[in-house]
């Protein structure tokens, strides 16, 4: 299974940096997310996660370091969190870490609401 | 033509009202990215307020790009269509004020006013609930967004949305939405 490595950029839209590693199970998304085709972009990540989680009960660590994402992106991120929740319920070891800036009360609120909707534990850590 | 637009009058109006950014034209990504960067660097001493302004700008801009009834078509090889509109950021002693304006079809007026009224009737907890409810709806076929921009704007601003609709003719109206962000904003 191949890794996903996307280098983020901010020339027109804001493409996040993505590193999903199939050997270590560490999946990281960072930067800012505001895309032309939001659902297409995230579908690739969701497909990868579906493949990874269908290969037994390998550990998965999801590190979210997004400092900005628009509302369309948040809908896709919720889908990822739900997928992780299902994987966790199937008995796999899943850890979700969310990094945010201490001043960013809006991000903290957003992550709390995403955690509620996906019914999954998210550990909030400061940068 | 005698009633030419007086650029100097424009300038003085903007100066007197502390306008920081004014843009009218196509809402295409290259321009939006530049305005975003400008907003971020301008207010970097107050990161939370800066991010609120930036986030609200993006949602307002997307509304115009996707929904403005005044469309532009660019390019021949790869045609891009974007909405036309206006964005303004100004400041007073207490607030930053963001305003967007664009043409809408008259038949869309009741829905948009309804949405804004719903948002204005809710407190922060009600808005968070509405945002979650809307986000949980299935993706809409043919739509790029999540349809929660206005709710998100009210959450970030923590102030009501002001809406003004001016009929132009039997097909179109001009739609203005404005919102304040307190200079000492704190999320609850």
PDB file of C-alpha atoms in Angstrom:
ATOM      1  CA  UNK A   1       0.000   0.000   0.000  1.00  0.00           C
ATOM      2  CA  UNK A   2       1.424   3.368  -0.969  1.00  0.00           C
ATOM      3  CA  UNK A   3       1.750   6.373   1.302  1.00  0.00           C
ATOM      4  CA  UNK A   4      -0.022   9.628   0.609  1.00  0.00           C
ATOM      5  CA  UNK A   5       2.325  12.590   0.429  1.00  0.00           C
ATOM      6  CA  UNK A   6       0.822  15.906  -0.583  1.00  0.00           C
ATOM      7  CA  UNK A   7       2.826  19.092  -0.277  1.00  0.00           C
ATOM      8  CA  UNK A   8       0.588  21.932   0.809  1.00  0.00           C
ATOM      9  CA  UNK A   9       0.411  25.197  -1.066  1.00  0.00           C
ATOM     10  CA  UNK A  10      -1.363  28.525  -0.874  1.00  0.00           C
ATOM     11  CA  UNK A  11      -1.078  30.033  -4.319  1.00  0.00           C
ATOM     12  CA  UNK A  12      -4.750  30.050  -5.251  1.00  0.00           C
ATOM     13  CA  UNK A  13      -6.662  27.695  -3.047  1.00  0.00           C
ATOM     14  CA  UNK A  14      -5.221  26.487   0.257  1.00  0.00           C
ATOM     15  CA  UNK A  15      -4.122  22.883  -0.103  1.00  0.00           C
ATOM     16  CA  UNK A  16      -3.190  21.157   3.157  1.00  0.00           C
ATOM     17  CA  UNK A  17      -0.019  19.120   3.634  1.00  0.00           C
ATOM     18  CA  UNK A  18      -0.897  15.452   3.940  1.00  0.00           C
ATOM     19  CA  UNK A  19       1.312  12.553   5.053  1.00  0.00           C
ATOM     20  CA  UNK A  20      -0.431   9.220   5.502  1.00  0.00           C
ATOM     21  CA  UNK A  21       2.070   6.451   6.227  1.00  0.00           C
ATOM     22  CA  UNK A  22       0.955   2.869   5.663  1.00  0.00           C
ATOM     23  CA  UNK A  23       3.953   1.357   7.536  1.00  0.00           C
ATOM     24  CA  UNK A  24       3.768   3.403  10.738  1.00  0.00           C
ATOM     25  CA  UNK A  25       0.023   4.089  10.711  1.00  0.00           C
ATOM     26  CA  UNK A  26       0.722   7.772  11.419  1.00  0.00           C
ATOM     27  CA  UNK A  27      -1.588   9.976   9.374  1.00  0.00           C
ATOM     28  CA  UNK A  28      -1.031  13.688   9.482  1.00  0.00           C
ATOM     29  CA  UNK A  29      -2.830  16.609   7.897  1.00  0.00           C
ATOM     30  CA  UNK A  30      -1.544  20.152   8.399  1.00  0.00           C
ATOM     31  CA  UNK A  31      -1.760  23.685   7.075  1.00  0.00           C
ATOM     32  CA  UNK A  32      -4.909  25.279   5.710  1.00  0.00           C
ATOM     33  CA  UNK A  33      -7.810  23.722   3.839  1.00  0.00           C
ATOM     34  CA  UNK A  34      -9.825  25.707   1.346  1.00  0.00           C
ATOM     35  CA  UNK A  35     -10.101  23.842  -1.924  1.00  0.00           C
ATOM     36  CA  UNK A  36     -11.687  24.073  -5.328  1.00  0.00           C
ATOM     37  CA  UNK A  37     -13.029  20.536  -5.228  1.00  0.00           C
ATOM     38  CA  UNK A  38     -13.209  19.844  -1.511  1.00  0.00           C
ATOM     39  CA  UNK A  39     -15.027  16.524  -1.630  1.00  0.00           C
ATOM     40  CA  UNK A  40     -12.806  15.107  -4.394  1.00  0.00           C
ATOM     41  CA  UNK A  41      -9.669  16.002  -2.447  1.00  0.00           C
ATOM     42  CA  UNK A  42     -10.871  14.403   0.775  1.00  0.00           C
ATOM     43  CA  UNK A  43     -12.332  11.375  -1.004  1.00  0.00           C
ATOM     44  CA  UNK A  44      -8.761  10.310  -1.873  1.00  0.00           C
ATOM     45  CA  UNK A  45      -7.851  10.414   1.816  1.00  0.00           C
ATOM     46  CA  UNK A  46     -11.030   8.569   2.788  1.00  0.00           C
ATOM     47  CA  UNK A  47     -10.355   5.857   0.178  1.00  0.00           C
ATOM     48  CA  UNK A  48      -6.822   5.424   1.543  1.00  0.00           C
ATOM     49  CA  UNK A  49      -8.092   5.157   5.115  1.00  0.00           C
ATOM     50  CA  UNK A  50     -10.726   2.646   4.036  1.00  0.00           C
ATOM     51  CA  UNK A  51      -8.021   0.506   2.455  1.00  0.00           C
ATOM     52  CA  UNK A  52      -5.708   0.807   5.480  1.00  0.00           C
ATOM     53  CA  UNK A  53      -8.439  -0.070   7.961  1.00  0.00           C
ATOM     54  CA  UNK A  54      -9.539  -3.077   5.928  1.00  0.00           C
ATOM     55  CA  UNK A  55      -6.115  -4.729   6.429  1.00  0.00           C
ATOM     56  CA  UNK A  56      -6.530  -6.115   9.911  1.00  0.00           C
ATOM     57  CA  UNK A  57      -6.353  -4.140  13.129  1.00  0.00           C
ATOM     58  CA  UNK A  58      -3.229  -2.059  12.610  1.00  0.00           C
ATOM     59  CA  UNK A  59      -2.688   0.939  14.906  1.00  0.00           C
ATOM     60  CA  UNK A  60      -3.689   4.300  13.484  1.00  0.00           C
ATOM     61  CA  UNK A  61      -2.614   7.670  14.825  1.00  0.00           C
ATOM     62  CA  UNK A  62      -4.380  10.619  13.262  1.00  0.00           C
ATOM     63  CA  UNK A  63      -2.644  13.958  13.849  1.00  0.00           C
ATOM     64  CA  UNK A  64      -4.627  16.967  12.717  1.00  0.00           C
ATOM     65  CA  UNK A  65      -2.615  20.179  12.581  1.00  0.00           C
ATOM     66  CA  UNK A  66      -4.922  22.221  10.392  1.00  0.00           C
ATOM     67  CA  UNK A  67      -4.891  25.862  11.461  1.00  0.00           C
ATOM     68  CA  UNK A  68      -7.749  26.817   9.142  1.00  0.00           C
ATOM     69  CA  UNK A  69     -10.425  24.942   7.246  1.00  0.00           C
ATOM     70  CA  UNK A  70     -13.559  26.273   5.611  1.00  0.00           C
ATOM     71  CA  UNK A  71     -17.041  24.907   6.267  1.00  0.00           C
ATOM     72  CA  UNK A  72     -16.989  22.626   3.212  1.00  0.00           C
ATOM     73  CA  UNK A  73     -13.728  21.059   4.449  1.00  0.00           C
ATOM     74  CA  UNK A  74     -15.200  20.553   7.917  1.00  0.00           C
ATOM     75  CA  UNK A  75     -17.919  18.367   6.403  1.00  0.00           C
ATOM     76  CA  UNK A  76     -15.260  16.132   4.836  1.00  0.00           C
ATOM     77  CA  UNK A  77     -13.190  16.064   8.040  1.00  0.00           C
ATOM     78  CA  UNK A  78     -16.275  14.848   9.898  1.00  0.00           C
ATOM     79  CA  UNK A  79     -16.483  11.930   7.462  1.00  0.00           C
ATOM     80  CA  UNK A  80     -12.874  11.012   8.285  1.00  0.00           C
ATOM     81  CA  UNK A  81     -13.571  11.163  12.021  1.00  0.00           C
ATOM     82  CA  UNK A  82     -16.602   8.885  11.600  1.00  0.00           C
ATOM     83  CA  UNK A  83     -14.470   6.402   9.679  1.00  0.00           C
ATOM     84  CA  UNK A  84     -11.894   6.437  12.493  1.00  0.00           C
ATOM     85  CA  UNK A  85     -14.654   5.946  15.045  1.00  0.00           C
ATOM     86  CA  UNK A  86     -15.890   2.831  13.184  1.00  0.00           C
ATOM     87  CA  UNK A  87     -12.352   1.467  13.011  1.00  0.00           C
ATOM     88  CA  UNK A  88     -11.951   2.040  16.751  1.00  0.00           C
ATOM     89  CA  UNK A  89     -15.253   0.265  17.452  1.00  0.00           C
ATOM     90  CA  UNK A  90     -14.073  -2.723  15.442  1.00  0.00           C
ATOM     91  CA  UNK A  91     -11.348  -3.135  18.070  1.00  0.00           C
ATOM     92  CA  UNK A  92      -8.411  -1.324  16.482  1.00  0.00           C
ATOM     93  CA  UNK A  93      -6.097   1.000  18.412  1.00  0.00           C
ATOM     94  CA  UNK A  94      -6.899   4.485  17.129  1.00  0.00           C
ATOM     95  CA  UNK A  95      -5.660   7.767  18.548  1.00  0.00           C
ATOM     96  CA  UNK A  96      -6.783  11.177  17.368  1.00  0.00           C
ATOM     97  CA  UNK A  97      -4.638  14.199  18.255  1.00  0.00           C
ATOM     98  CA  UNK A  98      -5.692  17.694  17.314  1.00  0.00           C
ATOM     99  CA  UNK A  99      -3.162  20.516  17.570  1.00  0.00           C
ATOM    100  CA  UNK A 100      -4.330  24.101  17.889  1.00  0.00           C
ATOM    101  CA  UNK A 101      -2.985  27.486  18.910  1.00  0.00           C
ATOM    102  CA  UNK A 102      -3.785  28.379  22.498  1.00  0.00           C
ATOM    103  CA  UNK A 103      -5.463  31.635  21.447  1.00  0.00           C
ATOM    104  CA  UNK A 104      -7.738  29.940  18.938  1.00  0.00           C
ATOM    105  CA  UNK A 105     -10.982  29.583  20.931  1.00  0.00           C
ATOM    106  CA  UNK A 106     -12.967  29.170  17.686  1.00  0.00           C
ATOM    107  CA  UNK A 107     -10.888  26.129  16.685  1.00  0.00           C
ATOM    108  CA  UNK A 108     -11.307  24.582  20.142  1.00  0.00           C
ATOM    109  CA  UNK A 109     -15.098  24.983  19.862  1.00  0.00           C
ATOM    110  CA  UNK A 110     -15.076  23.529  16.338  1.00  0.00           C
ATOM    111  CA  UNK A 111     -13.094  20.463  17.405  1.00  0.00           C
ATOM    112  CA  UNK A 112     -15.421  19.889  20.365  1.00  0.00           C
ATOM    113  CA  UNK A 113     -18.404  19.957  18.001  1.00  0.00           C
ATOM    114  CA  UNK A 114     -16.729  17.628  15.486  1.00  0.00           C
ATOM    115  CA  UNK A 115     -15.934  15.204  18.318  1.00  0.00           C
ATOM    116  CA  UNK A 116     -19.565  15.309  19.466  1.00  0.00           C
ATOM    117  CA  UNK A 117     -20.883  14.604  15.983  1.00  0.00           C
ATOM    118  CA  UNK A 118     -18.470  11.771  15.270  1.00  0.00           C
ATOM    119  CA  UNK A 119     -18.916  10.508  18.853  1.00  0.00           C
ATOM    120  CA  UNK A 120     -15.184  10.022  19.146  1.00  0.00           C
ATOM    121  CA  UNK A 121     -12.523  11.118  21.626  1.00  0.00           C
ATOM    122  CA  UNK A 122     -10.198  13.804  20.263  1.00  0.00           C
ATOM    123  CA  UNK A 123      -7.168  14.840  22.301  1.00  0.00           C
ATOM    124  CA  UNK A 124      -6.650  18.585  22.060  1.00  0.00           C
ATOM    125  CA  UNK A 125      -3.013  19.613  22.204  1.00  0.00           C
ATOM    126  CA  UNK A 126      -1.497  23.068  21.799  1.00  0.00           C
ATOM    127  CA  UNK A 127       1.217  23.784  19.230  1.00  0.00           C
TER     128      UNK A 127
ATOM    129  CA  UNK B   1     -22.068  62.022 -20.057  1.00  0.00           C
ATOM    130  CA  UNK B   2     -21.908  64.574 -17.272  1.00  0.00           C
ATOM    131  CA  UNK B   3     -22.622  62.387 -14.238  1.00  0.00           C
ATOM    132  CA  UNK B   4     -19.245  60.668 -14.244  1.00  0.00           C
ATOM    133  CA  UNK B   5     -18.248  58.832 -11.097  1.00  0.00           C
ATOM    134  CA  UNK B   6     -16.023  61.082  -9.055  1.00  0.00           C
ATOM    135  CA  UNK B   7     -13.057  59.034  -7.878  1.00  0.00           C
ATOM    136  CA  UNK B   8     -12.065  61.714  -5.393  1.00  0.00           C
ATOM    137  CA  UNK B   9     -15.499  61.586  -3.754  1.00  0.00           C
ATOM    138  CA  UNK B  10     -15.109  57.820  -3.510  1.00  0.00           C
ATOM    139  CA  UNK B  11     -11.740  58.234  -1.910  1.00  0.00           C
ATOM    140  CA  UNK B  12     -13.008  60.744   0.643  1.00  0.00           C
ATOM    141  CA  UNK B  13     -15.994  58.522   1.494  1.00  0.00           C
ATOM    142  CA  UNK B  14     -13.690  55.600   2.129  1.00  0.00           C
ATOM    143  CA  UNK B  15     -11.291  57.697   4.192  1.00  0.00           C
ATOM    144  CA  UNK B  16     -14.060  59.132   6.362  1.00  0.00           C
ATOM    145  CA  UNK B  17     -15.488  55.667   6.998  1.00  0.00           C
ATOM    146  CA  UNK B  18     -12.123  54.038   7.721  1.00  0.00           C
ATOM    147  CA  UNK B  19     -12.361  51.585   4.855  1.00  0.00           C
ATOM    148  CA  UNK B  20      -9.374  49.232   4.928  1.00  0.00           C
ATOM    149  CA  UNK B  21     -10.149  47.066   1.898  1.00  0.00           C
ATOM    150  CA  UNK B  22     -12.608  47.603  -0.918  1.00  0.00           C
ATOM    151  CA  UNK B  23     -12.898  45.268  -3.870  1.00  0.00           C
ATOM    152  CA  UNK B  24     -15.380  45.099  -6.705  1.00  0.00           C
ATOM    153  CA  UNK B  25     -15.075  42.609  -9.518  1.00  0.00           C
ATOM    154  CA  UNK B  26     -14.907  38.908 -10.236  1.00  0.00           C
ATOM    155  CA  UNK B  27     -14.445  36.678  -7.193  1.00  0.00           C
ATOM    156  CA  UNK B  28     -11.695  34.528  -8.637  1.00  0.00           C
ATOM    157  CA  UNK B  29      -9.272  32.543  -6.524  1.00  0.00           C
ATOM    158  CA  UNK B  30      -6.045  34.385  -7.288  1.00  0.00           C
ATOM    159  CA  UNK B  31      -7.569  37.631  -6.072  1.00  0.00           C
ATOM    160  CA  UNK B  32      -9.238  36.056  -3.037  1.00  0.00           C
ATOM    161  CA  UNK B  33      -5.940  34.459  -1.993  1.00  0.00           C
ATOM    162  CA  UNK B  34      -4.209  37.853  -2.147  1.00  0.00           C
ATOM    163  CA  UNK B  35      -6.935  39.568  -0.111  1.00  0.00           C
ATOM    164  CA  UNK B  36      -6.752  36.716   2.440  1.00  0.00           C
ATOM    165  CA  UNK B  37      -3.006  37.118   2.817  1.00  0.00           C
ATOM    166  CA  UNK B  38      -3.431  40.868   3.209  1.00  0.00           C
ATOM    167  CA  UNK B  39      -6.004  40.412   5.988  1.00  0.00           C
ATOM    168  CA  UNK B  40      -3.776  37.908   7.792  1.00  0.00           C
ATOM    169  CA  UNK B  41      -0.638  40.025   7.708  1.00  0.00           C
ATOM    170  CA  UNK B  42      -2.469  43.241   8.549  1.00  0.00           C
ATOM    171  CA  UNK B  43      -3.840  42.038  11.871  1.00  0.00           C
ATOM    172  CA  UNK B  44      -1.120  39.653  12.978  1.00  0.00           C
ATOM    173  CA  UNK B  45      -0.856  41.262  16.433  1.00  0.00           C
ATOM    174  CA  UNK B  46      -4.328  39.918  17.292  1.00  0.00           C
ATOM    175  CA  UNK B  47      -4.421  36.403  15.817  1.00  0.00           C
ATOM    176  CA  UNK B  48      -7.936  35.444  16.949  1.00  0.00           C
ATOM    177  CA  UNK B  49      -9.595  38.570  15.533  1.00  0.00           C
ATOM    178  CA  UNK B  50      -7.476  38.264  12.397  1.00  0.00           C
ATOM    179  CA  UNK B  51      -8.590  34.673  11.885  1.00  0.00           C
ATOM    180  CA  UNK B  52     -12.227  35.583  12.492  1.00  0.00           C
ATOM    181  CA  UNK B  53     -12.051  38.307   9.816  1.00  0.00           C
ATOM    182  CA  UNK B  54     -10.238  35.980   7.426  1.00  0.00           C
ATOM    183  CA  UNK B  55     -12.692  33.092   7.962  1.00  0.00           C
ATOM    184  CA  UNK B  56     -15.723  35.343   7.502  1.00  0.00           C
ATOM    185  CA  UNK B  57     -14.171  36.849   4.377  1.00  0.00           C
ATOM    186  CA  UNK B  58     -13.696  33.389   2.848  1.00  0.00           C
ATOM    187  CA  UNK B  59     -17.322  32.378   3.511  1.00  0.00           C
ATOM    188  CA  UNK B  60     -18.678  35.687   2.153  1.00  0.00           C
ATOM    189  CA  UNK B  61     -16.430  35.405  -0.894  1.00  0.00           C
ATOM    190  CA  UNK B  62     -17.549  31.845  -1.559  1.00  0.00           C
ATOM    191  CA  UNK B  63     -21.166  32.945  -1.397  1.00  0.00           C
ATOM    192  CA  UNK B  64     -20.447  35.490  -4.114  1.00  0.00           C
ATOM    193  CA  UNK B  65     -18.286  33.144  -6.199  1.00  0.00           C
ATOM    194  CA  UNK B  66     -20.951  30.427  -6.179  1.00  0.00           C
ATOM    195  CA  UNK B  67     -24.221  32.310  -5.941  1.00  0.00           C
ATOM    196  CA  UNK B  68     -23.927  35.822  -7.389  1.00  0.00           C
ATOM    197  CA  UNK B  69     -26.390  36.215 -10.245  1.00  0.00           C
ATOM    198  CA  UNK B  70     -23.833  38.344 -12.076  1.00  0.00           C
ATOM    199  CA  UNK B  71     -21.460  35.880 -13.726  1.00  0.00           C
ATOM    200  CA  UNK B  72     -18.141  36.218 -15.531  1.00  0.00           C
ATOM    201  CA  UNK B  73     -16.718  33.734 -17.956  1.00  0.00           C
ATOM    202  CA  UNK B  74     -12.922  33.620 -18.275  1.00  0.00           C
ATOM    203  CA  UNK B  75     -10.602  31.898 -20.663  1.00  0.00           C
ATOM    204  CA  UNK B  76     -11.107  29.894 -23.796  1.00  0.00           C
ATOM    205  CA  UNK B  77      -9.130  26.706 -23.246  1.00  0.00           C
ATOM    206  CA  UNK B  78     -10.299  26.174 -19.694  1.00  0.00           C
ATOM    207  CA  UNK B  79     -13.429  28.152 -19.037  1.00  0.00           C
ATOM    208  CA  UNK B  80     -13.870  29.440 -15.523  1.00  0.00           C
ATOM    209  CA  UNK B  81     -17.078  30.977 -14.382  1.00  0.00           C
ATOM    210  CA  UNK B  82     -17.152  33.116 -11.280  1.00  0.00           C
ATOM    211  CA  UNK B  83     -19.569  35.452  -9.584  1.00  0.00           C
ATOM    212  CA  UNK B  84     -19.173  39.205  -9.527  1.00  0.00           C
ATOM    213  CA  UNK B  85     -19.541  41.167  -6.346  1.00  0.00           C
ATOM    214  CA  UNK B  86     -18.208  43.638  -3.841  1.00  0.00           C
ATOM    215  CA  UNK B  87     -16.363  43.205  -0.559  1.00  0.00           C
ATOM    216  CA  UNK B  88     -15.521  45.854   1.984  1.00  0.00           C
ATOM    217  CA  UNK B  89     -13.685  45.802   5.299  1.00  0.00           C
ATOM    218  CA  UNK B  90     -13.790  48.873   7.509  1.00  0.00           C
ATOM    219  CA  UNK B  91     -13.096  49.680  11.121  1.00  0.00           C
ATOM    220  CA  UNK B  92     -14.522  51.805  13.888  1.00  0.00           C
ATOM    221  CA  UNK B  93     -13.330  52.207  17.488  1.00  0.00           C
ATOM    222  CA  UNK B  94     -15.053  49.024  18.614  1.00  0.00           C
ATOM    223  CA  UNK B  95     -15.569  46.896  15.515  1.00  0.00           C
ATOM    224  CA  UNK B  96     -14.256  45.645  12.233  1.00  0.00           C
ATOM    225  CA  UNK B  97     -17.138  45.519   9.766  1.00  0.00           C
ATOM    226  CA  UNK B  98     -17.267  43.162   6.793  1.00  0.00           C
ATOM    227  CA  UNK B  99     -19.720  43.817   3.988  1.00  0.00           C
ATOM    228  CA  UNK B 100     -20.459  41.850   0.846  1.00  0.00           C
ATOM    229  CA  UNK B 101     -22.771  42.810  -1.986  1.00  0.00           C
ATOM    230  CA  UNK B 102     -23.953  40.996  -5.083  1.00  0.00           C
ATOM    231  CA  UNK B 103     -26.860  40.561  -7.456  1.00  0.00           C
ATOM    232  CA  UNK B 104     -29.379  37.848  -6.714  1.00  0.00           C
ATOM    233  CA  UNK B 105     -32.443  36.611  -8.548  1.00  0.00           C
ATOM    234  CA  UNK B 106     -35.685  37.838  -7.029  1.00  0.00           C
ATOM    235  CA  UNK B 107     -36.977  34.289  -6.624  1.00  0.00           C
ATOM    236  CA  UNK B 108     -34.034  33.541  -4.283  1.00  0.00           C
ATOM    237  CA  UNK B 109     -34.733  36.516  -1.994  1.00  0.00           C
ATOM    238  CA  UNK B 110     -37.228  34.864   0.437  1.00  0.00           C
ATOM    239  CA  UNK B 111     -34.935  31.868   1.098  1.00  0.00           C
ATOM    240  CA  UNK B 112     -31.867  33.978   1.837  1.00  0.00           C
ATOM    241  CA  UNK B 113     -33.805  36.335   4.133  1.00  0.00           C
ATOM    242  CA  UNK B 114     -35.280  33.312   5.911  1.00  0.00           C
ATOM    243  CA  UNK B 115     -31.812  31.869   6.470  1.00  0.00           C
ATOM    244  CA  UNK B 116     -30.492  35.126   7.913  1.00  0.00           C
ATOM    245  CA  UNK B 117     -33.517  35.529  10.213  1.00  0.00           C
ATOM    246  CA  UNK B 118     -33.073  31.992  11.512  1.00  0.00           C
ATOM    247  CA  UNK B 119     -29.414  32.654  12.248  1.00  0.00           C
ATOM    248  CA  UNK B 120     -30.187  35.949  14.020  1.00  0.00           C
ATOM    249  CA  UNK B 121     -32.739  34.349  16.331  1.00  0.00           C
ATOM    250  CA  UNK B 122     -30.215  31.889  17.767  1.00  0.00           C
ATOM    251  CA  UNK B 123     -27.652  32.303  20.539  1.00  0.00           C
ATOM    252  CA  UNK B 124     -24.171  30.782  20.268  1.00  0.00           C
ATOM    253  CA  UNK B 125     -25.274  27.353  21.524  1.00  0.00           C
ATOM    254  CA  UNK B 126     -28.217  27.356  19.102  1.00  0.00           C
ATOM    255  CA  UNK B 127     -25.902  28.312  16.240  1.00  0.00           C
ATOM    256  CA  UNK B 128     -23.462  25.520  17.089  1.00  0.00           C
ATOM    257  CA  UNK B 129     -26.367  23.065  17.099  1.00  0.00           C
ATOM    258  CA  UNK B 130     -27.685  24.364  13.750  1.00  0.00           C
ATOM    259  CA  UNK B 131     -24.213  24.151  12.215  1.00  0.00           C
ATOM    260  CA  UNK B 132     -23.886  20.543  13.360  1.00  0.00           C
ATOM    261  CA  UNK B 133     -27.374  19.683  12.080  1.00  0.00           C
ATOM    262  CA  UNK B 134     -26.650  21.190   8.649  1.00  0.00           C
ATOM    263  CA  UNK B 135     -23.253  19.490   8.482  1.00  0.00           C
ATOM    264  CA  UNK B 136     -24.890  16.149   9.179  1.00  0.00           C
ATOM    265  CA  UNK B 137     -27.160  16.442   6.150  1.00  0.00           C
ATOM    266  CA  UNK B 138     -26.079  14.426   3.093  1.00  0.00           C
ATOM    267  CA  UNK B 139     -23.904  16.188   0.495  1.00  0.00           C
ATOM    268  CA  UNK B 140     -25.982  18.131  -1.967  1.00  0.00           C
ATOM    269  CA  UNK B 141     -25.661  17.017  -5.552  1.00  0.00           C
ATOM    270  CA  UNK B 142     -24.021  19.674  -7.717  1.00  0.00           C
ATOM    271  CA  UNK B 143     -23.067  21.875  -4.739  1.00  0.00           C
ATOM    272  CA  UNK B 144     -19.471  22.539  -3.787  1.00  0.00           C
ATOM    273  CA  UNK B 145     -20.120  23.874  -0.322  1.00  0.00           C
ATOM    274  CA  UNK B 146     -21.691  22.615   2.854  1.00  0.00           C
ATOM    275  CA  UNK B 147     -24.435  25.271   2.987  1.00  0.00           C
ATOM    276  CA  UNK B 148     -23.398  26.400   6.455  1.00  0.00           C
ATOM    277  CA  UNK B 149     -21.466  29.552   5.585  1.00  0.00           C
ATOM    278  CA  UNK B 150     -23.950  32.036   7.067  1.00  0.00           C
ATOM    279  CA  UNK B 151     -24.216  30.063  10.315  1.00  0.00           C
ATOM    280  CA  UNK B 152     -20.444  29.889  10.568  1.00  0.00           C
ATOM    281  CA  UNK B 153     -20.173  33.648   9.953  1.00  0.00           C
ATOM    282  CA  UNK B 154     -22.543  34.345  12.870  1.00  0.00           C
ATOM    283  CA  UNK B 155     -20.615  31.950  15.144  1.00  0.00           C
ATOM    284  CA  UNK B 156     -17.274  33.566  14.335  1.00  0.00           C
ATOM    285  CA  UNK B 157     -18.583  37.142  14.507  1.00  0.00           C
ATOM    286  CA  UNK B 158     -20.767  36.636  17.576  1.00  0.00           C
ATOM    287  CA  UNK B 159     -22.883  39.435  16.209  1.00  0.00           C
ATOM    288  CA  UNK B 160     -26.100  39.407  14.135  1.00  0.00           C
ATOM    289  CA  UNK B 161     -26.096  39.492  10.337  1.00  0.00           C
ATOM    290  CA  UNK B 162     -27.478  42.670   8.785  1.00  0.00           C
ATOM    291  CA  UNK B 163     -29.220  42.139   5.488  1.00  0.00           C
ATOM    292  CA  UNK B 164     -30.394  44.668   2.946  1.00  0.00           C
ATOM    293  CA  UNK B 165     -32.184  43.765  -0.285  1.00  0.00           C
ATOM    294  CA  UNK B 166     -32.828  46.446  -2.903  1.00  0.00           C
ATOM    295  CA  UNK B 167     -35.006  45.472  -5.881  1.00  0.00           C
ATOM    296  CA  UNK B 168     -33.453  46.512  -9.211  1.00  0.00           C
ATOM    297  CA  UNK B 169     -35.932  45.206 -11.750  1.00  0.00           C
ATOM    298  CA  UNK B 170     -38.385  42.357 -12.178  1.00  0.00           C
ATOM    299  CA  UNK B 171     -35.576  39.779 -12.301  1.00  0.00           C
ATOM    300  CA  UNK B 172     -32.854  40.966  -9.949  1.00  0.00           C
ATOM    301  CA  UNK B 173     -32.208  42.544  -6.570  1.00  0.00           C
ATOM    302  CA  UNK B 174     -29.007  43.770  -4.944  1.00  0.00           C
ATOM    303  CA  UNK B 175     -28.204  41.817  -1.807  1.00  0.00           C
ATOM    304  CA  UNK B 176     -25.982  43.249   0.932  1.00  0.00           C
ATOM    305  CA  UNK B 177     -24.898  41.389   4.013  1.00  0.00           C
ATOM    306  CA  UNK B 178     -22.794  42.959   6.743  1.00  0.00           C
ATOM    307  CA  UNK B 179     -21.472  41.811  10.074  1.00  0.00           C
ATOM    308  CA  UNK B 180     -19.351  43.262  12.886  1.00  0.00           C
ATOM    309  CA  UNK B 181     -16.431  41.607  14.623  1.00  0.00           C
ATOM    310  CA  UNK B 182     -15.655  43.118  18.001  1.00  0.00           C
ATOM    311  CA  UNK B 183     -12.062  44.297  18.398  1.00  0.00           C
ATOM    312  CA  UNK B 184     -11.840  42.514  21.727  1.00  0.00           C
ATOM    313  CA  UNK B 185     -13.539  39.334  20.506  1.00  0.00           C
ATOM    314  CA  UNK B 186     -13.360  36.222  22.625  1.00  0.00           C
ATOM    315  CA  UNK B 187     -15.022  32.945  21.805  1.00  0.00           C
ATOM    316  CA  UNK B 188     -17.371  31.788  24.561  1.00  0.00           C
TER     317      UNK B 188
END
